[in-house]
Each structure stands twice: as C-alpha cells, then as structure tokens.
Amino acid sequence: MTYLLAYTGSRSGGLQKVLTSDDSVFDIPNLDNTYGYSPATNLDNDEWFIIENFSDSGYPNDFVSRATPLNTTALNQLPVGDYAKIKYLCSEQGDYKLFQKFVPSQLISKRWFAIEEPQLSTDKKIICFSGFPDAVYHMAEDKLYFRDIAKAKAIFKGMEVLYREATATEVGEFLAKEFIELDENYTVDSVKVPNRKRIALIMDQIRDYSEDDKNGLFADIHTYCPGLIHENNLRITSEDDLKLVLFGIDERFYTTSRSGKKRIANSVVNIPVSTAA
C-alpha cells in the first residue's frame, strides 16, 4: 500500500493524507549520476544534485523527519477545501521518500471526461501531477537528490541559501570596481536575476582580487571578447556584457587543445584533484 500525502504548511494542517494506492505514486528515477550542488553546473536529463548526510544539513522537512515505515494513523485526511493550500506532494516508497512541488495551476477546474467511460463532468476539480519527483530522499543512505534548486527550496526549509542572489548593495559594490565602466543607461536596477546569482557566486574571490588577477582577467577578455575593453576598463552596456565579464572572472573562457576553437563553458563541474602518485 502506497500513500500520497500533501503538505499544506504548518498553519494549515501540516502533513495530511490524500489517497492510498496499490501502485507506486511516483517513479523512482536513476540516481547514479550526481554532482554536489553548484549554481554554475547545468544538469543533463539523467543527472542530479546530491546532498550527503542530509539529516545534518540544516534543511528540515516534516516528511523526512517522520519515522519509517510511515504511520498514517495520526494524519488527518486533507479537506476538499484545502487542496489549493498544498505546498508539495510526497510519498514513501521502499527506501525512498519522494517529493513534488505543487503549484495552484495543478488544481484544474474545467469540463472533462474520462476516456474509458466518457461522461461529461463540469462540477469536479482534478489534480494533475507528474510521476517524476522533484526531490528524492534515500533514507538508509541519508542522501537527498534534486535537480532544480528553485523547486527544492520550496520543499526544504533553509535551502534558499544555496540559491542566493547578490543584494543590491553587493551588485552596486561589484559594478563600482575601478576596472568596470558602466554605460549611463545601465545601472544596478538593470541587473536581472541570472547575473545577480553569478555576482553572488564570485563576490568572495573578487574582494581579494590582486593586480595579477586583474591583469589575467583583462588578458582573457582581450582574447575572447575584445569589444568589452574600453580605455583600460571593461565597459558594460547590457546584461550580456555583464555575463561575459562574470564568466571571465569565473574562468569560463577556454581554447580547445586540438582544434584551437575559442569557447565559453556555460556549465562548470570541478574535477576532484587526484591524490594518486
């Protein structure tokens, strides 16, 4: 027997029962290909971010904290009028606890009929959800797997620290660097979310920028994006200009060894340093 549960927030009943099924609610995905989370890494379809020793991570979750096997006798049935309050759906299946973020658009109220026994329905609401989970917790190994940090942070409290955007002060601090020249129409308010995330990612290294670091950045920019250099400064007129400067600081430019082609790494995965002799 598999239970589908819904979490509606601590002030709206918390974890509650939705339904029981003889079949699995979610498909358990292949979790073999994993990386530690980094906002600089873009995953392929079969890859996941992983947080090991998750119970010590400081990202609490009401369902994860429940003992297994799950005892549903203490849980209330979700009232029909509270379905719009659902934050996420979840289910325990074998060694896994599986999660899916819920959004109001999944609660559908339209004319519909079932194909097997066609009969027009107009007075019933239905929930549409995917069998593919947004997050998977392996109980025995204490590992959390997720693909999209924006969805994961809606399920696990505190995980937004991994998703941090630079504050307006930090953006202003970066754009005020002596080697940055801003177009008069491009200001702190012009910087959008993707570049705010990139600025947050490189703020620590930019604070300790040495003269050699600055010279190396200018050398890279001159090689790969010479149009950004203006009178010994990096001129930023747009979001694309800023992205290229940030990629330069993060050492994303490279030249292929065989063909000599110049490229930008849109996604970065750090390779562990081998300790073998």
Coordinates of C-alpha atoms in Angstrom, one line a residue:
M1 CA 0.0 0.0 0.0
T2 CA 1.4 3.4 -1.0
Y3 CA 0.2 6.7 0.5
L4 CA 0.1 10.0 -1.3
L5 CA 0.4 12.8 1.2
A6 CA 0.2 16.6 0.9
Y7 CA 1.9 19.3 3.0
T8 CA -0.2 22.4 3.4
G9 CA 2.0 24.5 5.7
S10 CA 2.4 24.4 9.5
R11 CA -0.6 26.7 10.0
S12 CA -2.9 24.8 7.6
G13 CA -2.7 21.3 9.0
G14 CA 0.9 20.3 8.0
L15 CA 1.3 16.8 6.6
Q16 CA -2.1 15.2 5.6
K17 CA -3.4 12.2 3.7
V18 CA -4.6 12.4 0.2
L19 CA -5.1 8.9 -1.1
T20 CA -3.9 5.3 -0.9
S21 CA -2.9 3.1 -3.9
D22 CA -1.8 -0.4 -4.7
D23 CA 0.6 1.1 -7.2
S24 CA 3.5 3.4 -6.8
V25 CA 2.6 7.1 -6.9
F26 CA 6.0 8.3 -8.2
D27 CA 8.6 6.7 -10.5
I28 CA 11.9 6.2 -8.7
P29 CA 14.5 7.7 -11.1
N30 CA 18.0 6.5 -11.9
L31 CA 20.2 8.3 -9.3
D32 CA 23.6 7.1 -10.4
N33 CA 24.8 10.4 -12.0
T34 CA 25.3 13.0 -9.3
Y35 CA 27.1 16.2 -8.5
G36 CA 27.4 18.3 -5.4
Y37 CA 25.3 21.4 -5.9
S38 CA 26.8 24.4 -7.6
P39 CA 24.8 27.2 -9.4
A40 CA 27.5 27.1 -12.1
T41 CA 26.5 23.5 -13.0
N42 CA 23.7 22.8 -15.5
L43 CA 22.5 19.2 -15.3
D44 CA 21.8 16.8 -18.2
N45 CA 18.4 14.9 -18.1
D46 CA 19.8 11.9 -16.2
E47 CA 21.8 13.9 -13.7
W48 CA 21.0 15.0 -10.1
F49 CA 22.5 17.2 -7.5
I50 CA 23.2 15.4 -4.2
I51 CA 23.5 16.4 -0.6
E52 CA 25.0 13.7 1.5
N53 CA 24.5 13.4 5.3
F54 CA 21.3 15.3 4.7
S55 CA 19.9 15.0 8.2
D56 CA 22.9 17.2 9.3
S57 CA 22.4 19.8 6.6
G58 CA 20.1 22.1 8.5
Y59 CA 17.3 21.9 5.9
P60 CA 14.4 20.5 7.9
N61 CA 11.4 18.8 6.4
D62 CA 8.3 17.4 8.2
F63 CA 8.1 14.3 6.0
V64 CA 11.8 13.5 6.2
S65 CA 11.7 13.7 10.0
R66 CA 8.8 11.1 10.2
A67 CA 9.8 7.6 11.3
T68 CA 9.7 4.8 8.7
P69 CA 7.7 2.8 7.9
L70 CA 5.2 5.7 7.8
N71 CA 2.4 5.6 10.3
T72 CA -0.5 7.4 8.8
T73 CA -3.0 6.9 11.6
A74 CA -2.1 10.2 13.2
L75 CA -2.5 12.1 10.0
N76 CA -5.8 13.8 9.0
Q77 CA -7.4 13.5 5.6
L78 CA -6.9 16.6 3.6
P79 CA -10.2 18.5 3.4
V80 CA -11.6 19.2 -0.1
G81 CA -11.5 22.9 0.5
D82 CA -7.7 22.9 1.4
Y83 CA -6.3 21.5 -1.8
A84 CA -5.3 24.9 -3.0
K85 CA -3.1 25.2 0.0
I86 CA -0.9 22.3 -0.9
K87 CA 2.9 23.2 -0.9
Y88 CA 4.2 19.8 -2.0
L89 CA 3.1 16.2 -2.6
C90 CA 5.1 13.3 -1.1
S91 CA 5.1 9.6 -0.8
E92 CA 7.2 6.9 0.9
Q93 CA 8.2 4.0 -1.4
G94 CA 10.6 1.4 -0.2
D95 CA 13.9 3.1 0.9
Y96 CA 12.8 6.4 -0.6
K97 CA 10.8 9.5 0.3
L98 CA 9.8 11.3 -2.9
F99 CA 8.6 14.9 -3.3
Q100 CA 7.0 17.0 -5.9
K101 CA 6.4 20.7 -5.6
F102 CA 2.8 21.8 -6.0
V103 CA 1.6 24.9 -7.8
P104 CA -2.0 26.2 -7.9
S105 CA -2.2 25.6 -11.7
Q106 CA -2.2 21.9 -11.0
L107 CA -5.6 22.2 -9.4
I108 CA -7.8 22.2 -12.6
S109 CA -11.5 23.1 -12.9
K110 CA -12.6 22.5 -16.4
R111 CA -15.0 20.4 -18.4
W112 CA -13.6 17.0 -18.8
F113 CA -14.5 13.3 -19.2
A114 CA -12.6 10.0 -18.7
I115 CA -11.8 8.1 -21.9
E116 CA -12.7 4.7 -20.5
E117 CA -16.3 5.7 -19.6
P118 CA -17.0 9.0 -21.3
Q119 CA -19.2 11.2 -19.2
L120 CA -19.1 15.0 -19.2
S121 CA -18.1 16.5 -15.8
T122 CA -18.3 20.2 -15.0
D123 CA -18.6 20.3 -11.3
K124 CA -15.5 18.5 -10.2
K125 CA -11.9 19.7 -9.7
I126 CA -9.0 17.5 -10.5
I127 CA -5.3 17.5 -9.6
C128 CA -2.8 16.9 -12.3
F129 CA 0.7 15.9 -11.3
S130 CA 3.7 14.2 -12.8
G131 CA 5.0 10.8 -11.8
F132 CA 8.6 12.2 -11.9
P133 CA 9.7 13.6 -8.4
D134 CA 11.4 16.9 -7.9
A135 CA 13.4 15.5 -5.0
V136 CA 14.3 12.1 -3.6
Y137 CA 15.5 11.3 -0.1
H138 CA 17.2 8.0 0.3
M139 CA 16.5 7.1 4.0
A140 CA 19.2 4.4 4.5
E141 CA 22.0 6.4 2.9
D142 CA 20.8 9.8 4.3
K143 CA 21.1 11.4 0.8
L144 CA 18.9 14.0 -0.9
Y145 CA 18.8 14.2 -4.6
F146 CA 17.2 17.1 -6.6
R147 CA 17.5 18.7 -10.0
D148 CA 16.0 22.2 -9.6
I149 CA 17.1 24.3 -6.6
A150 CA 14.1 26.6 -7.1
K151 CA 11.7 23.7 -6.6
A152 CA 13.8 22.1 -3.8
K153 CA 14.0 25.2 -1.7
A154 CA 10.1 25.3 -1.7
I155 CA 10.1 21.9 -0.1
F156 CA 13.1 22.1 2.3
K157 CA 13.4 25.0 4.7
G158 CA 16.6 26.9 4.6
M159 CA 17.8 25.6 1.2
E160 CA 17.4 29.0 -0.3
V161 CA 20.9 29.8 1.0
L162 CA 22.1 27.7 -1.9
Y163 CA 20.1 29.8 -4.3
R164 CA 21.3 33.2 -3.1
E165 CA 21.2 36.3 -5.3
A166 CA 23.5 39.2 -4.7
T167 CA 21.9 42.0 -2.8
A168 CA 21.5 45.5 -4.4
T169 CA 24.4 46.6 -2.2
E170 CA 26.6 43.7 -3.4
V171 CA 25.7 44.4 -7.1
G172 CA 26.5 48.1 -6.6
E173 CA 29.8 47.1 -4.9
F174 CA 30.7 45.0 -7.9
L175 CA 29.7 47.5 -10.6
A176 CA 31.7 50.2 -8.7
K177 CA 35.0 48.3 -9.1
E178 CA 37.7 50.5 -10.6
F179 CA 38.1 48.3 -13.7
I180 CA 34.3 48.5 -14.6
E181 CA 32.9 51.2 -16.8
L182 CA 29.1 51.4 -17.0
D183 CA 27.0 52.8 -19.8
E184 CA 24.8 55.6 -18.5
N185 CA 21.7 53.6 -19.3
Y186 CA 22.9 50.5 -17.4
T187 CA 22.5 50.7 -13.6
V188 CA 22.2 48.4 -10.6
D189 CA 18.5 48.2 -11.3
S190 CA 19.2 46.8 -14.7
V191 CA 20.9 43.7 -13.4
K192 CA 18.5 40.7 -13.6
V193 CA 18.3 37.5 -11.5
P194 CA 20.7 35.3 -13.5
N195 CA 23.5 37.9 -13.3
R196 CA 22.7 38.6 -9.6
K197 CA 23.2 34.9 -8.9
R198 CA 26.5 35.0 -10.8
I199 CA 27.7 38.0 -8.8
A200 CA 26.8 36.3 -5.6
L201 CA 28.9 33.3 -6.7
I202 CA 32.1 35.4 -7.4
M203 CA 31.8 38.0 -4.7
D204 CA 34.3 36.4 -2.3
Q205 CA 37.0 36.0 -5.0
I206 CA 36.5 39.5 -6.3
R207 CA 37.0 41.0 -2.9
D208 CA 40.6 39.7 -2.8
Y209 CA 41.4 40.5 -6.5
S210 CA 45.1 41.1 -6.9
E211 CA 46.8 43.1 -9.6
D212 CA 47.8 39.8 -11.3
D213 CA 44.1 38.6 -11.2
K214 CA 43.0 41.8 -12.8
N215 CA 45.7 41.5 -15.5
G216 CA 44.7 37.9 -16.1
L217 CA 41.0 38.9 -16.5
F218 CA 41.9 41.7 -19.0
A219 CA 44.1 39.2 -20.9
D220 CA 41.2 36.7 -21.1
I221 CA 38.7 39.4 -22.1
H222 CA 41.0 40.8 -24.7
T223 CA 41.5 37.3 -26.2
Y224 CA 37.8 36.2 -26.2
C225 CA 35.7 39.4 -26.0
P226 CA 37.9 42.3 -27.1
G227 CA 34.8 44.5 -27.7
L228 CA 34.3 44.9 -24.0
I229 CA 37.6 46.7 -23.4
H230 CA 37.5 50.5 -23.5
E231 CA 40.3 52.7 -22.3
N232 CA 41.7 50.1 -19.9
N233 CA 38.3 49.4 -18.4
L234 CA 35.6 46.7 -19.0
R235 CA 32.7 48.6 -20.5
I236 CA 29.3 47.1 -19.6
T237 CA 26.3 48.3 -21.6
S238 CA 23.9 45.3 -21.2
E239 CA 23.2 42.1 -19.4
D240 CA 25.1 40.1 -22.0
D241 CA 28.2 42.3 -21.4
L242 CA 27.9 41.7 -17.7
K243 CA 27.5 38.0 -18.1
L244 CA 30.7 37.8 -20.2
V245 CA 32.6 39.8 -17.6
L246 CA 31.4 37.4 -14.8
F247 CA 32.3 34.4 -16.9
G248 CA 35.8 35.9 -17.4
I249 CA 36.2 36.3 -13.6
D250 CA 34.9 32.7 -13.1
E251 CA 37.5 31.5 -15.8
R252 CA 34.8 30.1 -18.1
F253 CA 36.7 31.0 -21.4
Y254 CA 38.9 28.3 -22.9
T255 CA 40.5 27.2 -26.2
T256 CA 40.3 23.6 -27.3
S257 CA 43.6 21.9 -27.5
R258 CA 43.2 20.1 -30.8
S259 CA 41.1 22.4 -33.0
G260 CA 42.1 25.7 -31.3
K261 CA 38.5 26.9 -31.1
K262 CA 37.6 29.6 -28.5
R263 CA 34.7 28.6 -26.3
I264 CA 32.7 29.6 -23.2
A265 CA 31.8 27.0 -20.6
N266 CA 28.1 27.5 -19.9
S267 CA 28.2 24.8 -17.2
V268 CA 31.1 24.0 -14.8
V269 CA 31.8 20.9 -12.9
N270 CA 35.0 20.9 -10.8
I271 CA 37.1 17.7 -11.3
P272 CA 38.5 16.3 -8.0
V273 CA 42.3 16.5 -7.7
S274 CA 43.8 13.0 -7.9
T275 CA 46.0 12.1 -5.0
A276 CA 47.5 9.1 -6.8
A277 CA 51.3 9.1 -7.2

